[in-house]
Amino acid sequence: MANVAVIGAQWGDEGKGKVVDWLASRADIVVRFQGGHNAGHTLVVGDTTYKLSLLPSGVVRGKLGIIGNGVVLDPDALFSEIEKVRAQGLDVGPHNLRIAENTPLILPLHPALDRAREAARGEDKIGTTGRGIGPAYEDKVGRRSIRVCDLAEPETLSAKLDELLLHHNSLLRGLGSPEFEKQPLLDKLLALAPRLLPYAEAVWETLDAARVAGKRVLFEGAQAVMLDVDHGTYPYVTSSNTVAGNAAAGAGVGPGAIGTVLGIAKAYATRVGSGPFPSELFDDVGRMLGEKGREFGTVTGRPRRCGWFDAAMVRQAVKIGGVNGLVLTKLDVLDGLKELKICVGYKVGGVETRRLPAGMRAQAAAEPIFEVMQGWSGSTFGARSYAELPAEAVKYVRRIEELVEAPVMMLSTSPDRDDTIALRDPFAG
Ligand code: IMP
């Protein structure tokens, strides 16, 4: 099956947008399978920059975009994003965007609870995007969600809102936050129905028909393996499974349909929000990476924490995420550094390990073990072949391949979608 899944191999913001855009040109369908408008994918096409949060990146390439049931969908965010990209000249409507009818909705009470909880955590806050992602997923597994298909059933909506409000208002009251009334929410949902329902369908059937017709599907992951709710640096994670395995459940296809899995990793490391980051830098090099790499969150605008490439962590993400090949981005940000470090493992309680431990305290205490490499003086910016790279840069890439135990299948050398060294077409399997 010539399908491809793209996932982040660090803590998000690895430059997935550009890679997905590049791959979308070779795909027929692009599917989002988890997350919501907490994601931020930046695509640079000529002079135009598209900042997508919820829309599958394929819309920029005129491909069919699918929002799978594994996503949590904020309808206000969806329609404002559609308006924004339409104003930039893109054609988006029910003819090229389909939404799984069983997708849970994010309602205004979800971000309210998200923010109230974060405020109550104080110093220990997760650093969420405040978009209601966690509470919306809680309602899904709590069997309380209002889903897209419910918009077609006004009686169901009314009964579900009663249940939802009983739960949420109790929590909001406990947290000292304003409660929600039923009628405005019901009115909002009833008004939403004729706008959203034309996009809704059983996307599992669309994807099955695509499989039968031999179409190429690209599964577009959001966030990253180290933010996975099971495998990441819990509790400093997002609330969905970000690994490629979830592309199947989150889209409604069998596991064999996922195909080649690409893990995207920056040539260094960044993280937004709280949580452990063993290779984090607090010096001038860290500040340089942040400035040169323009490390500010697409969604929140928050500055990202920066550090050295953590090969032990990416190796872990490769194994857990089922990654067949890496895409390394932003190598050019390291241009000019005399010396580079790669984290190859950790010292935890005096014991050396290649594995990031699972416990919160152990993770916080993990001290990085670094390997030092020589930097390069030439430029890698905009390179389109290995031959254009300085020898030391090639050595750095090769060492990463060894340490993470996966081949580098693509190198991205600038935000421009054509500045890509593709060593293998992932759709070729
Ligand atoms: P939430 O997904 O809003 O609940 O946030 C949980 C954690 O995931 C926080 O540390 C966020 O900063 C992080 N996060 C969520 N989405 C992204 C993303 O697209 N890129 C990077 N970090 C993210």
PDB file of C-alpha atoms in Angstrom, residues 157-407:
ATOM      1  CA  LEU A 157     -28.353  17.533  21.181  1.00  0.00           C
ATOM      2  CA  SER A 158     -30.649  18.751  23.915  1.00  0.00           C
ATOM      3  CA  ALA A 159     -30.294  15.583  26.017  1.00  0.00           C
ATOM      4  CA  LYS A 160     -26.510  15.465  25.538  1.00  0.00           C
ATOM      5  CA  LEU A 161     -26.144  19.104  26.543  1.00  0.00           C
ATOM      6  CA  ASP A 162     -27.939  18.358  29.831  1.00  0.00           C
ATOM      7  CA  GLU A 163     -25.430  15.607  30.596  1.00  0.00           C
ATOM      8  CA  LEU A 164     -22.466  17.686  29.471  1.00  0.00           C
ATOM      9  CA  LEU A 165     -23.461  20.725  31.506  1.00  0.00           C
ATOM     10  CA  LEU A 166     -24.081  18.687  34.636  1.00  0.00           C
ATOM     11  CA  HIS A 167     -20.489  17.485  34.394  1.00  0.00           C
ATOM     12  CA  HIS A 168     -18.798  20.715  33.300  1.00  0.00           C
ATOM     13  CA  ASN A 169     -20.694  23.142  35.504  1.00  0.00           C
ATOM     14  CA  SER A 170     -19.876  21.035  38.571  1.00  0.00           C
ATOM     15  CA  LEU A 171     -16.193  21.259  37.691  1.00  0.00           C
ATOM     16  CA  LEU A 172     -16.275  24.940  36.773  1.00  0.00           C
ATOM     17  CA  ARG A 173     -18.109  25.742  39.998  1.00  0.00           C
ATOM     18  CA  GLY A 174     -15.475  23.857  41.964  1.00  0.00           C
ATOM     19  CA  LEU A 175     -12.745  25.826  40.221  1.00  0.00           C
ATOM     20  CA  GLY A 176     -14.508  29.136  40.887  1.00  0.00           C
ATOM     21  CA  SER A 177     -15.158  29.810  37.174  1.00  0.00           C
ATOM     22  CA  PRO A 178     -18.388  31.033  35.533  1.00  0.00           C
ATOM     23  CA  GLU A 179     -20.864  28.299  34.580  1.00  0.00           C
ATOM     24  CA  PHE A 180     -22.520  27.800  31.173  1.00  0.00           C
ATOM     25  CA  GLU A 181     -26.244  27.988  30.349  1.00  0.00           C
ATOM     26  CA  LYS A 182     -27.908  25.458  28.117  1.00  0.00           C
ATOM     27  CA  GLN A 183     -29.985  27.615  25.771  1.00  0.00           C
ATOM     28  CA  PRO A 184     -27.186  29.722  24.216  1.00  0.00           C
ATOM     29  CA  LEU A 185     -25.177  26.541  23.595  1.00  0.00           C
ATOM     30  CA  LEU A 186     -28.164  24.775  22.057  1.00  0.00           C
ATOM     31  CA  ASP A 187     -28.904  27.791  19.837  1.00  0.00           C
ATOM     32  CA  LYS A 188     -25.273  27.892  18.754  1.00  0.00           C
ATOM     33  CA  LEU A 189     -25.270  24.206  17.832  1.00  0.00           C
ATOM     34  CA  LEU A 190     -28.583  24.422  15.971  1.00  0.00           C
ATOM     35  CA  ALA A 191     -27.274  27.389  13.978  1.00  0.00           C
ATOM     36  CA  LEU A 192     -24.069  25.479  13.270  1.00  0.00           C
ATOM     37  CA  ALA A 193     -25.839  22.417  11.872  1.00  0.00           C
ATOM     38  CA  PRO A 194     -26.584  23.721   8.348  1.00  0.00           C
ATOM     39  CA  ARG A 195     -23.031  25.064   8.011  1.00  0.00           C
ATOM     40  CA  LEU A 196     -21.144  22.008   9.284  1.00  0.00           C
ATOM     41  CA  LEU A 197     -23.289  19.065   8.178  1.00  0.00           C
ATOM     42  CA  PRO A 198     -22.559  19.526   4.432  1.00  0.00           C
ATOM     43  CA  TYR A 199     -18.940  18.601   5.261  1.00  0.00           C
ATOM     44  CA  ALA A 200     -19.873  15.485   7.264  1.00  0.00           C
ATOM     45  CA  GLU A 201     -19.713  11.928   6.020  1.00  0.00           C
ATOM     46  CA  ALA A 202     -18.597   8.399   6.846  1.00  0.00           C
ATOM     47  CA  VAL A 203     -14.983   9.073   5.896  1.00  0.00           C
ATOM     48  CA  TRP A 204     -14.026   5.459   6.559  1.00  0.00           C
ATOM     49  CA  GLU A 205     -16.036   4.642   3.435  1.00  0.00           C
ATOM     50  CA  THR A 206     -14.340   7.388   1.413  1.00  0.00           C
ATOM     51  CA  LEU A 207     -10.960   6.035   2.531  1.00  0.00           C
ATOM     52  CA  ASP A 208     -11.965   2.472   1.737  1.00  0.00           C
ATOM     53  CA  ALA A 209     -13.015   3.522  -1.771  1.00  0.00           C
ATOM     54  CA  ALA A 210      -9.652   5.307  -2.103  1.00  0.00           C
ATOM     55  CA  ARG A 211      -7.887   2.092  -1.094  1.00  0.00           C
ATOM     56  CA  VAL A 212      -9.802   0.070  -3.682  1.00  0.00           C
ATOM     57  CA  ALA A 213      -9.014   2.669  -6.360  1.00  0.00           C
ATOM     58  CA  GLY A 214      -5.284   2.573  -5.474  1.00  0.00           C
ATOM     59  CA  LYS A 215      -5.199   6.225  -4.398  1.00  0.00           C
ATOM     60  CA  ARG A 216      -2.341   7.571  -2.314  1.00  0.00           C
ATOM     61  CA  VAL A 217      -3.235   8.728   1.164  1.00  0.00           C
ATOM     62  CA  LEU A 218      -1.095  10.916   3.391  1.00  0.00           C
ATOM     63  CA  PHE A 219      -1.826  10.760   7.130  1.00  0.00           C
ATOM     64  CA  GLU A 220      -0.810  14.062   8.679  1.00  0.00           C
ATOM     65  CA  GLY A 221       0.112  13.832  12.344  1.00  0.00           C
ATOM     66  CA  ALA A 222       0.071  16.797  14.701  1.00  0.00           C
ATOM     67  CA  GLN A 223       2.195  17.390  17.814  1.00  0.00           C
ATOM     68  CA  ALA A 224       4.755  14.593  18.272  1.00  0.00           C
ATOM     69  CA  VAL A 225       5.688  11.300  19.921  1.00  0.00           C
ATOM     70  CA  MET A 226       7.092  12.924  23.066  1.00  0.00           C
ATOM     71  CA  LEU A 227       3.718  14.665  23.511  1.00  0.00           C
ATOM     72  CA  ASP A 228       1.803  11.372  23.086  1.00  0.00           C
ATOM     73  CA  VAL A 229      -0.648  10.818  25.943  1.00  0.00           C
ATOM     74  CA  ASP A 230       0.773   7.319  26.586  1.00  0.00           C
ATOM     75  CA  HIS A 231       4.362   7.481  25.403  1.00  0.00           C
ATOM     76  CA  GLY A 232       5.334  11.100  25.955  1.00  0.00           C
ATOM     77  CA  THR A 233       6.654  12.991  28.954  1.00  0.00           C
ATOM     78  CA  TYR A 234       3.387  12.494  30.869  1.00  0.00           C
ATOM     79  CA  PRO A 235       1.648  14.525  32.260  1.00  0.00           C
ATOM     80  CA  TYR A 236       3.363  17.224  30.163  1.00  0.00           C
ATOM     81  CA  VAL A 237       1.765  15.929  26.979  1.00  0.00           C
ATOM     82  CA  THR A 238      -1.227  16.547  24.768  1.00  0.00           C
ATOM     83  CA  SER A 239      -4.345  14.416  25.199  1.00  0.00           C
ATOM     84  CA  SER A 240      -4.207  12.224  22.094  1.00  0.00           C
ATOM     85  CA  ASN A 241      -2.058   9.416  20.738  1.00  0.00           C
ATOM     86  CA  THR A 242       0.320  11.055  18.309  1.00  0.00           C
ATOM     87  CA  VAL A 243       2.062   7.867  17.170  1.00  0.00           C
ATOM     88  CA  ALA A 244       1.483   6.528  13.653  1.00  0.00           C
ATOM     89  CA  GLY A 245      -0.529   3.612  15.043  1.00  0.00           C
ATOM     90  CA  ASN A 246      -3.291   6.051  15.834  1.00  0.00           C
ATOM     91  CA  ALA A 247      -3.643   7.020  12.169  1.00  0.00           C
ATOM     92  CA  ALA A 248      -5.687   3.839  11.739  1.00  0.00           C
ATOM     93  CA  ALA A 249      -8.125   4.375  14.614  1.00  0.00           C
ATOM     94  CA  GLY A 250      -8.244   8.130  14.102  1.00  0.00           C
ATOM     95  CA  ALA A 251      -9.187   7.882  10.441  1.00  0.00           C
ATOM     96  CA  GLY A 252     -11.123   4.617  10.303  1.00  0.00           C
ATOM     97  CA  VAL A 253      -8.735   2.436   8.295  1.00  0.00           C
ATOM     98  CA  GLY A 254      -6.920  -0.810   9.088  1.00  0.00           C
ATOM     99  CA  PRO A 255      -3.347  -0.740  10.433  1.00  0.00           C
ATOM    100  CA  GLY A 256      -2.028  -2.102   7.130  1.00  0.00           C
ATOM    101  CA  ALA A 257      -3.211   1.055   5.359  1.00  0.00           C
ATOM    102  CA  ILE A 258      -0.726   3.332   7.084  1.00  0.00           C
ATOM    103  CA  GLY A 259       2.249   2.450   4.885  1.00  0.00           C
ATOM    104  CA  THR A 260       5.591   4.186   5.308  1.00  0.00           C
ATOM    105  CA  VAL A 261       5.979   6.210   8.494  1.00  0.00           C
ATOM    106  CA  LEU A 262       8.126   9.322   8.387  1.00  0.00           C
ATOM    107  CA  GLY A 263       9.300  10.912  11.614  1.00  0.00           C
ATOM    108  CA  ILE A 264      10.114  14.602  11.417  1.00  0.00           C
ATOM    109  CA  ALA A 265      12.907  15.930  13.605  1.00  0.00           C
ATOM    110  CA  LYS A 266      14.717  19.220  13.802  1.00  0.00           C
ATOM    111  CA  ALA A 267      18.512  19.061  13.640  1.00  0.00           C
ATOM    112  CA  TYR A 268      18.380  20.403  17.222  1.00  0.00           C
ATOM    113  CA  ALA A 269      15.508  20.260  19.728  1.00  0.00           C
ATOM    114  CA  THR A 270      12.753  22.580  20.891  1.00  0.00           C
ATOM    115  CA  ARG A 271       9.784  22.376  23.193  1.00  0.00           C
ATOM    116  CA  VAL A 272       6.922  24.701  24.147  1.00  0.00           C
ATOM    117  CA  GLY A 273       5.087  24.391  27.421  1.00  0.00           C
ATOM    118  CA  SER A 274       6.364  22.806  30.611  1.00  0.00           C
ATOM    119  CA  GLY A 275       7.987  19.426  31.171  1.00  0.00           C
ATOM    120  CA  PRO A 276      11.341  17.671  31.050  1.00  0.00           C
ATOM    121  CA  PHE A 277      13.870  18.586  28.359  1.00  0.00           C
ATOM    122  CA  PRO A 278      17.222  16.954  29.244  1.00  0.00           C
ATOM    123  CA  SER A 279      19.256  18.537  26.422  1.00  0.00           C
ATOM    124  CA  GLU A 280      17.871  22.058  26.975  1.00  0.00           C
ATOM    125  CA  LEU A 281      20.312  24.947  26.621  1.00  0.00           C
ATOM    126  CA  PHE A 282      20.215  28.033  28.827  1.00  0.00           C
ATOM    127  CA  ASP A 283      23.218  29.784  27.272  1.00  0.00           C
ATOM    128  CA  ASP A 284      24.040  31.914  24.216  1.00  0.00           C
ATOM    129  CA  VAL A 285      23.869  28.885  21.911  1.00  0.00           C
ATOM    130  CA  GLY A 286      20.292  28.223  23.068  1.00  0.00           C
ATOM    131  CA  ARG A 287      19.392  31.878  22.498  1.00  0.00           C
ATOM    132  CA  MET A 288      21.022  31.793  19.055  1.00  0.00           C
ATOM    133  CA  LEU A 289      19.016  28.696  18.070  1.00  0.00           C
ATOM    134  CA  GLY A 290      15.817  30.404  19.193  1.00  0.00           C
ATOM    135  CA  GLU A 291      16.530  33.586  17.264  1.00  0.00           C
ATOM    136  CA  LYS A 292      18.010  32.112  14.102  1.00  0.00           C
ATOM    137  CA  GLY A 293      15.464  29.292  14.037  1.00  0.00           C
ATOM    138  CA  ARG A 294      12.605  31.774  14.674  1.00  0.00           C
ATOM    139  CA  GLU A 295      11.409  29.518  17.464  1.00  0.00           C
ATOM    140  CA  PHE A 296       8.040  30.970  18.383  1.00  0.00           C
ATOM    141  CA  GLY A 297       4.873  28.854  18.591  1.00  0.00           C
ATOM    142  CA  THR A 298       2.649  29.099  15.496  1.00  0.00           C
ATOM    143  CA  VAL A 299      -0.478  28.828  17.613  1.00  0.00           C
ATOM    144  CA  THR A 300       0.422  30.610  20.818  1.00  0.00           C
ATOM    145  CA  GLY A 301       3.348  32.843  19.801  1.00  0.00           C
ATOM    146  CA  ARG A 302       5.199  31.622  22.902  1.00  0.00           C
ATOM    147  CA  PRO A 303       9.002  31.372  22.604  1.00  0.00           C
ATOM    148  CA  ARG A 304      10.165  27.764  22.329  1.00  0.00           C
ATOM    149  CA  ARG A 305      12.783  26.315  24.649  1.00  0.00           C
ATOM    150  CA  CYS A 306      15.846  25.201  22.641  1.00  0.00           C
ATOM    151  CA  GLY A 307      18.484  22.513  23.099  1.00  0.00           C
ATOM    152  CA  TRP A 308      20.843  20.059  21.416  1.00  0.00           C
ATOM    153  CA  PHE A 309      19.560  17.183  19.297  1.00  0.00           C
ATOM    154  CA  ASP A 310      18.520  14.386  21.644  1.00  0.00           C
ATOM    155  CA  ALA A 311      19.285  11.181  19.753  1.00  0.00           C
ATOM    156  CA  ALA A 312      18.260   8.951  22.656  1.00  0.00           C
ATOM    157  CA  MET A 313      14.816  10.508  22.695  1.00  0.00           C
ATOM    158  CA  VAL A 314      14.410  10.436  18.911  1.00  0.00           C
ATOM    159  CA  ARG A 315      15.506   6.783  18.905  1.00  0.00           C
ATOM    160  CA  GLN A 316      12.751   6.107  21.415  1.00  0.00           C
ATOM    161  CA  ALA A 317      10.259   8.001  19.213  1.00  0.00           C
ATOM    162  CA  VAL A 318      11.426   5.996  16.175  1.00  0.00           C
ATOM    163  CA  LYS A 319      10.790   2.686  17.946  1.00  0.00           C
ATOM    164  CA  ILE A 320       7.451   3.636  19.535  1.00  0.00           C
ATOM    165  CA  GLY A 321       6.179   5.606  16.567  1.00  0.00           C
ATOM    166  CA  GLY A 322       7.022   2.911  14.031  1.00  0.00           C
ATOM    167  CA  VAL A 323       9.186   5.356  12.080  1.00  0.00           C
ATOM    168  CA  ASN A 324      10.730   3.942   8.875  1.00  0.00           C
ATOM    169  CA  GLY A 325      12.697   7.037   7.972  1.00  0.00           C
ATOM    170  CA  LEU A 326      13.525  10.457   9.371  1.00  0.00           C
ATOM    171  CA  VAL A 327      13.096  13.851   7.821  1.00  0.00           C
ATOM    172  CA  LEU A 328      15.654  16.204   9.293  1.00  0.00           C
ATOM    173  CA  THR A 329      14.733  19.895   9.220  1.00  0.00           C
ATOM    174  CA  LYS A 330      16.463  23.216   9.935  1.00  0.00           C
ATOM    175  CA  LEU A 331      20.016  21.928   9.581  1.00  0.00           C
ATOM    176  CA  ASP A 332      20.983  25.415   8.393  1.00  0.00           C
ATOM    177  CA  VAL A 333      20.280  26.852  11.857  1.00  0.00           C
ATOM    178  CA  LEU A 334      23.429  25.016  13.036  1.00  0.00           C
ATOM    179  CA  ASP A 335      25.589  26.597  10.298  1.00  0.00           C
ATOM    180  CA  GLY A 336      28.617  28.389  11.747  1.00  0.00           C
ATOM    181  CA  LEU A 337      28.687  26.672  15.132  1.00  0.00           C
ATOM    182  CA  LYS A 338      32.238  25.518  15.943  1.00  0.00           C
ATOM    183  CA  GLU A 339      31.106  22.591  18.014  1.00  0.00           C
ATOM    184  CA  LEU A 340      27.892  20.599  18.189  1.00  0.00           C
ATOM    185  CA  LYS A 341      26.592  18.263  20.849  1.00  0.00           C
ATOM    186  CA  ILE A 342      24.278  15.303  20.518  1.00  0.00           C
ATOM    187  CA  CYS A 343      22.571  13.785  23.544  1.00  0.00           C
ATOM    188  CA  VAL A 344      23.202  10.041  23.338  1.00  0.00           C
ATOM    189  CA  GLY A 345      21.712   8.939  26.661  1.00  0.00           C
ATOM    190  CA  TYR A 346      21.014   9.963  30.253  1.00  0.00           C
ATOM    191  CA  LYS A 347      22.397   9.532  33.712  1.00  0.00           C
ATOM    192  CA  VAL A 348      19.554   8.816  36.111  1.00  0.00           C
ATOM    193  CA  GLY A 349      20.449   8.331  39.769  1.00  0.00           C
ATOM    194  CA  GLY A 350      24.049   7.625  38.773  1.00  0.00           C
ATOM    195  CA  VAL A 351      23.027   4.953  36.233  1.00  0.00           C
ATOM    196  CA  GLU A 352      23.572   5.433  32.501  1.00  0.00           C
ATOM    197  CA  THR A 353      20.682   4.626  30.178  1.00  0.00           C
ATOM    198  CA  ARG A 354      19.675   5.202  26.544  1.00  0.00           C
ATOM    199  CA  ARG A 355      16.014   5.312  27.516  1.00  0.00           C
ATOM    200  CA  LEU A 356      14.130   8.309  28.888  1.00  0.00           C
ATOM    201  CA  PRO A 357      12.597   6.912  32.067  1.00  0.00           C
ATOM    202  CA  ALA A 358       8.805   6.961  32.490  1.00  0.00           C
ATOM    203  CA  GLY A 359       8.555   8.372  36.027  1.00  0.00           C
ATOM    204  CA  MET A 360       8.042  12.115  36.453  1.00  0.00           C
ATOM    205  CA  ARG A 361      10.835  12.572  38.979  1.00  0.00           C
ATOM    206  CA  ALA A 362      13.210  10.329  37.066  1.00  0.00           C
ATOM    207  CA  GLN A 363      12.529  12.275  33.861  1.00  0.00           C
ATOM    208  CA  ALA A 364      13.110  15.579  35.605  1.00  0.00           C
ATOM    209  CA  ALA A 365      16.383  14.236  37.057  1.00  0.00           C
ATOM    210  CA  ALA A 366      17.701  12.752  33.788  1.00  0.00           C
ATOM    211  CA  GLU A 367      21.078  14.335  33.031  1.00  0.00           C
ATOM    212  CA  PRO A 368      22.118  14.334  29.381  1.00  0.00           C
ATOM    213  CA  ILE A 369      25.206  12.452  28.215  1.00  0.00           C
ATOM    214  CA  PHE A 370      26.648  14.385  25.290  1.00  0.00           C
ATOM    215  CA  GLU A 371      28.826  13.401  22.386  1.00  0.00           C
ATOM    216  CA  VAL A 372      30.730  16.319  20.872  1.00  0.00           C
ATOM    217  CA  MET A 373      31.028  16.804  17.117  1.00  0.00           C
ATOM    218  CA  GLN A 374      32.844  19.309  14.994  1.00  0.00           C
ATOM    219  CA  GLY A 375      30.694  22.007  13.394  1.00  0.00           C
ATOM    220  CA  TRP A 376      31.014  23.343   9.843  1.00  0.00           C
ATOM    221  CA  SER A 377      31.890  26.731   8.446  1.00  0.00           C
ATOM    222  CA  GLY A 378      30.025  26.553   5.121  1.00  0.00           C
ATOM    223  CA  SER A 379      26.311  26.989   4.550  1.00  0.00           C
ATOM    224  CA  THR A 380      23.697  24.288   4.247  1.00  0.00           C
ATOM    225  CA  PHE A 381      20.901  26.786   3.590  1.00  0.00           C
ATOM    226  CA  GLY A 382      18.899  25.958   0.486  1.00  0.00           C
ATOM    227  CA  ALA A 383      21.023  22.908  -0.423  1.00  0.00           C
ATOM    228  CA  ARG A 384      19.261  20.499  -2.768  1.00  0.00           C
ATOM    229  CA  SER A 385      21.768  17.642  -2.790  1.00  0.00           C
ATOM    230  CA  TYR A 386      24.190  15.995  -0.370  1.00  0.00           C
ATOM    231  CA  ALA A 387      27.049  17.134  -2.601  1.00  0.00           C
ATOM    232  CA  GLU A 388      26.219  20.756  -1.684  1.00  0.00           C
ATOM    233  CA  LEU A 389      26.621  20.103   2.050  1.00  0.00           C
ATOM    234  CA  PRO A 390      29.880  20.667   3.983  1.00  0.00           C
ATOM    235  CA  ALA A 391      31.534  17.340   4.877  1.00  0.00           C
ATOM    236  CA  GLU A 392      31.039  17.923   8.617  1.00  0.00           C
ATOM    237  CA  ALA A 393      27.316  18.469   8.076  1.00  0.00           C
ATOM    238  CA  VAL A 394      27.076  15.135   6.258  1.00  0.00           C
ATOM    239  CA  LYS A 395      28.968  13.513   9.168  1.00  0.00           C
ATOM    240  CA  TYR A 396      26.496  15.009  11.618  1.00  0.00           C
ATOM    241  CA  VAL A 397      23.544  13.597   9.639  1.00  0.00           C
ATOM    242  CA  ARG A 398      25.193  10.170   9.368  1.00  0.00           C
ATOM    243  CA  ARG A 399      25.876  10.084  13.112  1.00  0.00           C
ATOM    244  CA  ILE A 400      22.228  10.893  13.793  1.00  0.00           C
ATOM    245  CA  GLU A 401      21.168   7.997  11.541  1.00  0.00           C
ATOM    246  CA  GLU A 402      23.396   5.611  13.520  1.00  0.00           C
ATOM    247  CA  LEU A 403      22.222   6.811  16.898  1.00  0.00           C
ATOM    248  CA  VAL A 404      18.483   6.873  16.185  1.00  0.00           C
ATOM    249  CA  GLU A 405      18.667   3.621  14.208  1.00  0.00           C
ATOM    250  CA  ALA A 406      16.706   4.952  11.236  1.00  0.00           C
ATOM    251  CA  PRO A 407      17.764   6.332   7.847  1.00  0.00           C
TER     252      PRO A 407
END
